[in-house]
Coordinates of C-alpha atoms in Angstrom, one line a residue:
X94 CA 41.9 -25.6 18.3
X95 CA 39.1 -23.1 18.6
X96 CA 39.5 -19.3 18.7
X97 CA 38.4 -18.6 22.3
X98 CA 38.0 -21.9 24.0
X99 CA 39.0 -25.4 23.1
X100 CA 35.7 -26.1 21.3
X101 CA 34.4 -24.6 18.1
X102 CA 30.8 -25.1 19.2
X103 CA 31.3 -23.2 22.4
X104 CA 33.1 -20.4 20.5
X105 CA 30.3 -20.2 18.0
X106 CA 27.8 -19.9 20.8
X107 CA 29.8 -17.2 22.6
X108 CA 30.1 -15.2 19.3
X109 CA 26.4 -15.5 18.7
X110 CA 25.5 -14.3 22.2
X111 CA 28.0 -11.4 21.9
X112 CA 26.6 -10.4 18.5
X113 CA 23.0 -10.5 19.8
X114 CA 24.1 -8.3 22.8
X115 CA 25.8 -5.8 20.5
X116 CA 22.9 -5.7 18.1
X117 CA 20.5 -5.3 21.1
X118 CA 22.4 -2.3 22.5
X119 CA 22.7 -0.8 19.0
X120 CA 19.0 -1.1 18.1
X121 CA 17.9 0.2 21.5
X122 CA 20.4 3.1 21.7
X123 CA 17.7 5.7 20.9
X124 CA 14.9 4.3 23.0
X125 CA 15.2 7.1 25.5
X126 CA 14.9 9.7 22.7
X127 CA 11.4 10.9 23.4
X128 CA 11.5 10.5 27.2
X129 CA 14.5 12.9 27.2
X130 CA 12.4 15.4 25.4
X131 CA 9.5 15.1 27.7
X132 CA 7.2 13.4 25.2
X133 CA 4.9 10.6 26.1
X134 CA 5.8 7.3 24.3
X135 CA 4.5 3.8 23.8
X136 CA 7.1 1.4 25.0
X137 CA 9.0 -0.1 22.0
X138 CA 10.2 -3.7 21.5
X139 CA 13.9 -4.3 20.9
X140 CA 14.9 -4.6 17.2
X141 CA 11.4 -3.8 15.8
X142 CA 10.3 -0.8 17.9
X143 CA 6.6 -0.4 17.8
X144 CA 6.2 -2.0 14.4
X145 CA 6.6 -5.7 15.5
X146 CA 3.3 -6.8 14.0
X147 CA 4.0 -5.0 10.7
X148 CA 7.5 -6.7 10.6
X149 CA 5.9 -10.1 11.2
X150 CA 3.3 -9.4 8.5
X151 CA 0.4 -9.6 10.9
X152 CA -1.0 -6.1 10.4
X153 CA -0.8 -3.4 7.7
X154 CA 0.8 0.0 8.8
X155 CA -2.5 1.8 8.7
X156 CA -4.3 -0.6 11.1
X157 CA -1.3 -0.5 13.5
X158 CA -1.1 3.3 13.5
X159 CA -4.9 3.4 14.3
X160 CA -4.3 1.2 17.3
X161 CA -1.4 3.2 18.5
X162 CA -3.5 6.4 18.0
X163 CA -6.1 4.9 20.3
X164 CA -3.6 3.9 22.9
X165 CA -2.4 7.5 23.2
X166 CA -5.7 9.0 24.2
X167 CA -5.4 12.4 25.8
X168 CA -2.0 13.1 24.3
X169 CA -1.5 15.7 21.5
X170 CA 1.2 13.5 20.1
X171 CA 3.1 10.4 21.1
X172 CA 6.7 9.1 20.5
X173 CA 7.1 5.9 18.7
X174 CA 9.9 3.9 17.1
X175 CA 10.1 2.1 13.7
X176 CA 13.0 -0.3 14.3
X177 CA 15.5 2.1 15.9
X178 CA 14.2 5.3 14.2
X179 CA 12.2 7.7 16.5
X180 CA 9.1 9.2 14.9
X181 CA 6.1 11.2 16.2
X182 CA 2.4 10.2 15.8
X183 CA 0.3 13.4 15.9
X184 CA -3.2 13.2 17.4
X185 CA -4.2 16.9 18.1
X186 CA -6.1 18.5 15.2
X187 CA -4.6 21.9 16.0
X188 CA -1.1 20.5 15.7
X189 CA -2.1 18.7 12.5
X190 CA -3.3 22.0 11.1
X191 CA 0.1 23.5 11.7
X192 CA 1.9 20.6 10.0
X193 CA -0.4 20.3 7.0
X194 CA -1.4 23.9 6.4
X195 CA 0.1 26.8 8.6
X196 CA 3.7 25.6 8.7
X197 CA 3.6 23.5 5.6
X198 CA 7.0 24.6 4.4
X199 CA 8.5 22.8 7.4
X200 CA 6.7 19.5 6.4
X201 CA 6.4 19.6 2.6
X202 CA 8.4 16.4 2.1
X203 CA 7.5 12.8 2.7
X204 CA 9.9 10.7 4.9
X205 CA 9.3 7.3 3.4
X206 CA 9.7 7.2 -0.4
X207 CA 10.7 4.6 -2.9
X208 CA 14.3 4.2 -3.9
X209 CA 15.5 6.7 -6.5
X210 CA 16.3 3.8 -8.9
X211 CA 12.6 2.9 -9.0
X212 CA 11.7 5.9 -11.2
X213 CA 8.0 5.1 -11.7
X214 CA 7.6 4.8 -7.9
X215 CA 9.9 7.6 -6.9
X216 CA 9.4 10.4 -9.4
X217 CA 5.6 10.7 -9.4
X218 CA 3.7 13.6 -7.8
X219 CA 2.6 11.6 -4.8
X220 CA 6.1 10.7 -3.5
X221 CA 8.6 13.2 -5.0
X222 CA 9.9 15.9 -2.7
X223 CA 10.7 19.5 -3.1
X224 CA 11.6 21.4 -5.2
X225 CA 10.5 19.0 -7.9
X226 CA 7.1 18.4 -6.1
X227 CA 6.2 22.1 -6.1
X228 CA 6.9 22.5 -9.8
X229 CA 5.2 19.3 -10.6
X230 CA 2.0 20.1 -8.7
X231 CA 1.8 23.5 -10.3
X232 CA 1.8 21.8 -13.8
X233 CA -0.3 18.8 -13.0
X234 CA -3.1 20.8 -11.3
X235 CA -4.0 22.2 -14.7
X236 CA -5.6 18.8 -15.5
X237 CA -8.2 19.2 -12.8
X238 CA -9.6 22.7 -13.2
X239 CA -13.4 23.0 -13.3
X240 CA -13.2 23.9 -17.0
X241 CA -11.2 20.7 -17.7
X242 CA -13.6 18.6 -15.7
X243 CA -16.6 20.0 -17.6
X244 CA -15.0 18.7 -20.7
X245 CA -14.5 15.3 -19.1
X246 CA -18.1 14.9 -18.1
X247 CA -19.1 13.4 -21.4
X248 CA -16.2 10.9 -21.3
X249 CA -17.2 9.8 -17.8
X250 CA -20.9 9.7 -18.7
X251 CA -20.2 7.2 -21.5
X252 CA -18.5 4.9 -18.9
X253 CA -21.5 5.2 -16.6
X254 CA -23.8 4.3 -19.5
X255 CA -21.7 1.2 -20.2
X256 CA -22.2 0.2 -16.5
X257 CA -26.0 0.5 -16.8
X258 CA -26.1 -1.3 -20.1
X259 CA -24.0 -4.1 -18.6
X260 CA -26.5 -4.6 -15.7
X261 CA -29.5 -4.3 -18.1
X262 CA -28.0 -7.1 -20.1
X263 CA -28.1 -9.4 -17.1
X264 CA -31.2 -11.3 -16.1
X265 CA -31.7 -9.6 -12.8
X266 CA -35.2 -11.0 -12.4
X267 CA -38.0 -9.5 -10.3
X268 CA -36.1 -10.0 -7.0
X269 CA -32.7 -8.9 -8.3
X270 CA -29.5 -10.8 -8.5
X271 CA -26.4 -11.2 -6.3
X272 CA -23.5 -9.2 -7.8
X273 CA -19.9 -8.6 -6.6
X274 CA -20.1 -4.8 -6.6
X275 CA -16.4 -4.5 -5.8
X276 CA -15.7 -5.9 -9.3
X277 CA -18.5 -3.8 -10.8
X278 CA -16.9 -0.5 -9.4
X279 CA -13.4 -1.6 -10.4
X280 CA -14.5 -2.0 -14.0
X281 CA -16.2 1.4 -14.0
X282 CA -13.2 3.2 -12.6
X283 CA -10.9 1.3 -15.0
X284 CA -12.9 2.6 -17.9
X285 CA -12.9 6.2 -16.5
X286 CA -9.1 6.2 -16.1
X287 CA -8.6 4.6 -19.5
X288 CA -10.7 7.3 -21.1
X289 CA -9.8 10.4 -19.1
X290 CA -6.1 9.7 -18.8
X291 CA -5.1 7.6 -21.8
X292 CA -7.9 8.4 -24.3
X293 CA -8.8 4.7 -24.6
X294 CA -12.2 3.2 -24.9
X295 CA -11.6 0.1 -22.7
X296 CA -15.2 -0.9 -21.9
X297 CA -14.3 -3.4 -19.3
X298 CA -17.9 -4.5 -19.0
X299 CA -18.0 -5.7 -22.6
X300 CA -14.3 -6.9 -22.5
X301 CA -13.8 -8.3 -19.0
X302 CA -10.3 -9.6 -19.8
X303 CA -9.1 -6.2 -20.9
X304 CA -5.5 -5.4 -19.9
X305 CA -6.5 -2.2 -18.1
X306 CA -8.8 -4.1 -15.8
X307 CA -6.5 -7.0 -15.3
X308 CA -3.5 -4.9 -14.4
X309 CA -5.6 -2.5 -12.3
X310 CA -6.7 -5.3 -10.1
X311 CA -3.1 -6.4 -9.7
X312 CA -2.1 -3.0 -8.4
X313 CA -2.8 -3.3 -4.7
X314 CA -4.6 -6.6 -4.2
X315 CA -3.2 -9.6 -2.3
X316 CA -0.7 -9.9 0.6
X317 CA 2.3 -10.2 -1.7
X318 CA 1.6 -6.8 -3.3
X319 CA 0.9 -5.2 0.1
X320 CA 4.3 -6.5 1.3
X321 CA 6.0 -5.3 -1.9
X322 CA 4.5 -1.8 -1.6
X323 CA 5.3 -1.6 2.1
X324 CA 8.9 -2.6 1.4
X325 CA 9.4 0.0 -1.3
X326 CA 8.1 2.7 1.0
X327 CA 9.4 1.7 4.4
X328 CA 12.6 -0.2 3.4
X329 CA 13.7 1.3 0.0
X330 CA 17.3 0.1 0.3
X331 CA 16.1 -3.5 0.9
X332 CA 13.6 -3.2 -1.9
X333 CA 16.4 -2.1 -4.3
X334 CA 18.5 -5.1 -3.1
X335 CA 15.7 -7.5 -4.0
X336 CA 14.6 -5.7 -7.1
X337 CA 11.1 -4.9 -5.7
X338 CA 9.4 -1.9 -7.2
X339 CA 6.3 0.2 -6.3
X340 CA 4.7 -0.9 -9.5
X341 CA 5.4 -4.6 -9.9
X342 CA 7.4 -5.6 -13.0
X343 CA 4.3 -6.8 -15.0
X344 CA 2.4 -3.6 -14.3
X345 CA 5.6 -1.5 -15.0
X346 CA 5.9 -3.2 -18.5
X347 CA 2.2 -2.7 -19.2
X348 CA 2.3 1.0 -18.4
X349 CA 5.4 1.5 -20.6
X350 CA 3.7 -0.2 -23.6
X351 CA 0.3 1.5 -23.3
X352 CA 1.7 5.0 -22.5
X353 CA 4.3 5.3 -25.2
X354 CA 2.1 3.7 -27.9
X355 CA -0.8 6.0 -27.0
X356 CA 1.4 9.1 -26.9
X357 CA 2.8 8.2 -30.3
X358 CA -0.7 7.8 -31.8
X359 CA -1.9 11.0 -30.2
X360 CA 1.1 13.0 -31.6
X361 CA 0.6 11.4 -35.1
X362 CA -3.1 12.1 -35.2
X363 CA -3.0 15.5 -33.6
X364 CA -6.1 14.7 -31.7
X365 CA -6.9 16.5 -28.4
X366 CA -9.2 15.1 -25.8
X367 CA -8.5 17.5 -22.8
X368 CA -7.3 14.5 -20.8
X369 CA -4.3 13.7 -18.7
X370 CA -2.3 12.6 -21.7
X371 CA -2.8 15.9 -23.4
X372 CA -1.4 17.7 -20.3
X373 CA 1.6 15.4 -20.2
X374 CA 2.3 15.9 -23.9
X375 CA 2.2 19.7 -23.4
X376 CA 4.6 19.4 -20.4
X377 CA 7.0 17.4 -22.5
X378 CA 6.9 19.9 -25.3
X379 CA 7.2 23.0 -23.2
X380 CA 9.5 21.8 -20.4
X381 CA 11.1 18.6 -21.6
X382 CA 14.6 20.2 -21.7
X383 CA 14.4 21.6 -18.2
X384 CA 16.4 19.7 -15.5
X385 CA 15.3 20.1 -11.9
X386 CA 17.7 18.2 -9.6
X387 CA 17.7 15.3 -12.1
X388 CA 14.0 15.4 -12.9
X389 CA 12.8 16.0 -16.5
X390 CA 9.4 16.0 -18.1
X391 CA 10.5 13.1 -20.3
X392 CA 11.0 9.3 -20.2
X393 CA 10.2 7.6 -16.9
X394 CA 9.6 10.9 -15.1
X395 CA 6.7 11.6 -17.5
X396 CA 5.4 8.1 -17.4
X397 CA 5.4 8.1 -13.6
X398 CA 2.7 10.8 -13.5
X399 CA 0.4 8.7 -15.7
X400 CA 1.2 5.6 -13.5
X401 CA 0.3 7.3 -10.2
X402 CA -2.8 8.8 -11.7
X403 CA -3.9 5.3 -12.7
X404 CA -3.1 3.9 -9.3
X405 CA -4.7 6.6 -7.2
X406 CA -7.7 7.1 -9.5
X407 CA -8.5 3.4 -9.9
X408 CA -8.3 2.2 -6.3
X409 CA -9.5 5.2 -4.2
X410 CA -12.6 5.9 -6.3
X411 CA -13.5 2.2 -6.7
X412 CA -13.1 1.6 -3.0
X413 CA -15.3 4.6 -2.0
X414 CA -18.0 3.6 -4.5
X415 CA -18.4 0.0 -3.4
X416 CA -18.4 0.9 0.3
X417 CA -21.0 3.6 -0.5
X418 CA -23.2 0.9 -2.2
X419 CA -22.7 -1.3 0.8
X420 CA -23.9 1.4 3.3
X421 CA -26.8 2.4 1.0
X422 CA -27.9 -1.2 0.9
X423 CA -27.9 -1.3 4.7
X424 CA -29.6 2.1 5.0
X425 CA -32.5 2.1 2.5
X426 CA -33.9 5.4 3.8
X427 CA -30.6 7.1 2.9
X428 CA -30.6 5.4 -0.5
X429 CA -34.1 6.6 -1.2
X430 CA -33.3 10.1 -0.2
X431 CA -30.3 10.2 -2.5
X432 CA -32.4 8.8 -5.3
X433 CA -35.0 11.5 -4.7
X434 CA -32.4 14.2 -4.7
X435 CA -31.1 13.0 -8.1
X436 CA -34.6 12.8 -9.5
X437 CA -35.6 16.3 -8.4
X438 CA -32.3 17.9 -9.5
X439 CA -32.6 16.3 -13.0
X440 CA -36.2 17.7 -13.3
X441 CA -34.9 21.2 -12.4
X442 CA -32.1 20.7 -15.0
X443 CA -34.4 19.4 -17.8
X444 CA -32.7 16.0 -17.5
X445 CA -29.3 17.4 -18.5
X446 CA -26.3 16.0 -16.7
X447 CA -23.7 18.8 -16.5
X448 CA -20.7 19.5 -14.2
X449 CA -22.8 22.1 -12.3
X450 CA -25.7 19.7 -11.9
X451 CA -23.4 16.9 -10.6
X452 CA -21.7 19.2 -8.1
X453 CA -25.1 20.5 -6.8
X454 CA -26.0 17.1 -5.4
X455 CA -25.2 18.0 -1.8
X456 CA -26.8 15.1 0.0
X457 CA -25.0 12.6 -2.3
X458 CA -21.8 14.4 -1.5
X459 CA -22.6 14.0 2.2
X460 CA -23.0 10.3 1.7
X461 CA -19.6 10.0 0.0
X462 CA -17.9 12.2 2.7
X463 CA -19.3 9.9 5.4
X464 CA -18.2 6.8 3.5
X465 CA -14.7 8.3 3.2
X466 CA -14.8 8.9 7.0
X467 CA -15.6 5.3 7.8
X468 CA -13.5 3.7 5.0
X469 CA -10.6 6.0 4.1
X470 CA -8.8 4.4 1.2
X471 CA -5.4 5.5 2.5
X472 CA -5.3 5.2 6.3
X473 CA -2.4 7.5 7.3
X474 CA -0.3 10.5 6.2
X475 CA 3.5 10.8 6.6
X476 CA 5.8 13.7 6.5
X477 CA 9.3 14.7 7.5
X478 CA 10.7 18.0 8.9
X479 CA 12.8 19.9 6.4
X480 CA 14.5 21.8 9.2
X481 CA 14.4 22.1 13.0
X482 CA 10.8 22.9 14.1
X483 CA 9.4 24.3 17.4
X484 CA 6.1 22.5 18.1
X485 CA 3.3 25.0 18.8
X486 CA 2.5 25.7 22.5
X487 CA 5.4 23.5 23.5
X488 CA 9.1 23.5 24.3
X489 CA 9.6 20.5 22.0
X490 CA 12.0 21.0 19.1
X491 CA 11.8 18.5 16.3
X492 CA 15.1 17.8 14.6
X493 CA 15.5 18.0 10.9
X494 CA 14.3 14.8 9.1
X495 CA 12.1 13.7 12.0
X496 CA 9.4 11.4 10.6
X497 CA 5.8 12.5 11.3
X498 CA 2.7 10.2 11.1
X499 CA -1.0 11.0 11.2
X500 CA -3.6 8.3 11.6
X501 CA -6.5 9.2 9.3
X502 CA -8.6 6.4 10.6
X503 CA -7.7 7.3 14.2
X504 CA -9.1 10.8 13.6
X505 CA -12.1 9.6 11.7
X506 CA -13.2 7.3 14.5
X507 CA -12.5 9.7 17.4
X508 CA -15.8 10.1 19.2
X509 CA -14.7 13.6 20.3
X510 CA -15.0 14.7 16.6
X511 CA -17.5 12.1 15.3
X512 CA -19.9 10.9 18.1
X513 CA -20.9 7.3 17.7
X514 CA -18.3 6.8 15.0
X515 CA -19.3 3.3 14.0
X516 CA -22.7 4.5 12.8
X517 CA -23.2 5.5 9.2
X518 CA -24.7 9.1 9.3
X519 CA -24.3 11.4 6.3
X520 CA -25.8 14.3 8.4
X521 CA -22.4 14.6 10.0
X522 CA -21.5 16.6 6.9
X523 CA -24.3 19.0 6.7
X524 CA -23.3 22.7 6.8
X525 CA -24.1 23.1 10.5
X526 CA -22.1 20.1 11.7
X527 CA -19.2 20.9 9.4
X528 CA -18.9 24.4 10.9
X529 CA -18.9 23.0 14.4
X530 CA -15.9 20.6 13.8
X531 CA -12.3 21.7 14.0
X532 CA -10.2 21.6 10.9
X533 CA -8.1 18.6 10.0
X534 CA -10.2 15.8 11.6
X535 CA -11.6 14.6 8.2
X536 CA -8.6 13.9 6.0
X537 CA -9.5 11.3 3.2
X538 CA -7.7 13.5 0.7
X539 CA -5.1 15.0 3.1
X540 CA -5.1 18.7 3.5
X541 CA -3.1 21.8 2.7
X542 CA -0.9 22.2 -0.3
X543 CA 0.0 18.5 -0.5
X544 CA -3.7 17.4 -0.5
X545 CA -5.0 15.3 -3.3
X546 CA -5.3 17.3 -6.5
X547 CA -7.7 14.9 -8.0
X548 CA -10.4 15.0 -5.3
X549 CA -12.8 17.1 -7.3
X550 CA -12.6 14.7 -10.2
X551 CA -13.2 11.8 -7.9
X552 CA -16.5 13.4 -6.8
X553 CA -17.5 14.0 -10.4
X554 CA -16.8 10.4 -11.4
X555 CA -18.5 8.9 -8.3
X556 CA -21.5 11.1 -8.4
X557 CA -22.1 10.6 -12.1
X558 CA -21.9 6.8 -11.7
X559 CA -24.4 6.9 -8.8
X560 CA -26.8 9.2 -10.8
X561 CA -27.0 6.5 -13.5
X562 CA -27.0 3.6 -11.1
X563 CA -29.6 4.7 -8.6
X564 CA -32.1 5.9 -11.2
X565 CA -32.1 2.4 -12.6
X566 CA -31.2 0.0 -9.8
X567 CA -31.7 -0.6 -6.1
X568 CA -29.1 -2.3 -3.8
X569 CA -30.0 -4.4 -0.8
X570 CA -28.1 -6.9 1.4
X571 CA -28.1 -10.6 0.5
X572 CA -27.0 -13.8 2.3
X573 CA -23.4 -13.2 1.1
X574 CA -23.2 -9.7 2.4
X575 CA -20.6 -9.2 5.1
X576 CA -22.5 -7.8 8.2
X577 CA -20.9 -6.3 10.1
X578 CA -18.1 -5.2 7.8
X579 CA -14.7 -6.8 8.4
X580 CA -11.6 -5.2 6.8
X581 CA -8.6 -7.1 5.6
X582 CA -5.9 -6.4 8.3
X583 CA -3.1 -7.1 5.8
X584 CA -4.2 -4.9 2.9
X585 CA -2.2 -1.7 2.3
X586 CA -5.5 -0.1 1.2
X587 CA -8.9 -0.3 2.9
X588 CA -10.6 -3.3 1.6
X589 CA -13.1 -5.9 2.9
X590 CA -11.8 -9.3 4.0
X591 CA -12.3 -11.9 1.3
X592 CA -11.6 -9.4 -1.5
X593 CA -15.3 -9.3 -2.6
X594 CA -18.5 -7.4 -1.7
X595 CA -21.8 -9.1 -2.6
X596 CA -25.1 -7.2 -2.8
X597 CA -28.4 -7.8 -4.3
X598 CA -29.1 -5.5 -7.3
X599 CA -32.7 -5.1 -8.5
X600 CA -34.0 -3.2 -11.5
X601 CA -36.4 -0.3 -10.7
X602 CA -38.4 2.1 -12.9
X603 CA -37.2 5.5 -11.7
X604 CA -35.6 6.1 -15.0
X605 CA -38.9 5.7 -16.8
X606 CA -40.6 7.9 -14.1
X607 CA -38.0 10.6 -14.8
X608 CA -38.8 10.5 -18.5
X609 CA -42.6 10.9 -17.7
X610 CA -41.9 13.7 -15.3
X611 CA -39.7 15.5 -17.8
X612 CA -42.4 15.1 -20.4
X613 CA -45.0 16.6 -18.1
X614 CA -42.6 19.4 -17.2
X615 CA -42.2 20.2 -20.9
X616 CA -45.9 20.2 -21.4
X617 CA -46.4 22.6 -18.4
X618 CA -43.8 24.9 -19.8
X619 CA -45.4 24.7 -23.3
X620 CA -48.8 25.5 -21.7
X621 CA -47.4 28.5 -19.8
X622 CA -45.6 29.7 -22.9
X623 CA -48.9 29.5 -24.9
X624 CA -50.8 31.3 -22.2
X625 CA -48.2 34.1 -22.1
X626 CA -48.2 34.3 -25.9
X627 CA -52.0 34.4 -26.1
X628 CA -52.2 37.1 -23.4
X629 CA -49.5 39.2 -25.1
X630 CA -51.1 38.7 -28.5
X631 CA -54.5 39.7 -27.1
X632 CA -53.0 42.8 -25.4
X633 CA -51.4 43.9 -28.6
X634 CA -54.6 43.3 -30.5
X635 CA -56.6 45.3 -28.0
X636 CA -54.0 48.1 -27.7
X637 CA -53.3 48.6 -31.3

């Protein structure tokens, strides 16, 4: 005999229906949360809230948040739900400025972070929360001072020379050759990270199967990795249950092997390279015994910093570089202007590439800023309130631990801030236009105290690569070039659909022209010196 009726089948059906009804009311119990507070909201779906397409693996969170940002036009912020959890999507730049800068202490923590058991994912500078974050940033910022970057220029320059030598070794022909520049940029940034962080001469161009390059490409690519990273960030409890980590197990094992072997070699040799590894060794020696809420500068906590530097430095710089090449290929007048700026600046600096020379390339920087606007590597920011917070110019009070999202792509494509946002236009970032725009509408590196500490290094790395590349090569579209650009809707990072970017690369003679120009400049200086010397000598002879 059945439990409720005379039939087990009917009992099972009744239990299933009742369970669904209970689950429905439980998962929708908070769906009036924002309306009760007078906040506009986008209607959620039972069980998944506003993240149905993410839950069904149809869209990455960044793309979905951009669409939700667009739907809420005219609102300073809009209430949303992730499953049954209320969170707020901020649209107004003035409110964003309060969150990221003015009232940062109320929003210094991230809401979604990997599980504590995933130490490489949880304990790094990007994810860890206060008070560990504040202490960690103070120590890690030492690696990116202008003085440290000056010392890294030679290391990065060597990687850029390897890039040029690699292309010179190929038979480009008079008309050029079709090359996957996504792979080209990945090899370069791999070599830069290997050199500046781990003191390794990886030379991925000569050794394409090098471990650094292979594991770097595994970091974020593919729908499986996107799902794993999303799970570790948005569903940390579930990721722990299934043993999913922010750095996959093969990458985790690779980092452990390389990091500890390299650190042991560095200690034994006593060598110093002014790189990230030197900073971490110093932190271990000086603060390894300190314990801040379970965090120590030793073991996995130390390794986590090297891991996140590799992840962030590899993907973000590589992405920006190949999208920049793509836009320069489609906009030859911009490409020629950048090349002219590089040429003229090198003449002024006697052909010497220094930190100051690199940072003086203002138009090239405008190009990268515009690329970062159109193709931000990370498409959203997330924070959590550390205590109850009164929203500016409003009666709304956010409860402690309320999740906050900001759509970077939504801001970057808002025509109120960037007219005709689909057009590539570096002039948006000249001094005059930058002064006209409000703060916190261009956020490729975030803003405020929790902004990216490696942004200056990223510009040094990318600019130096383009100095070498554009003096020797020209990029143009080819039959394989994706026009217009289509982005992978499932990627956790901004990347083209198809996981490749093909452009035609052709050898040019600007490098030789530069040598001739520098030689002429030397001769002019010599002539002027001789003239001055002869005049002074004649004056002395006549006078005395």
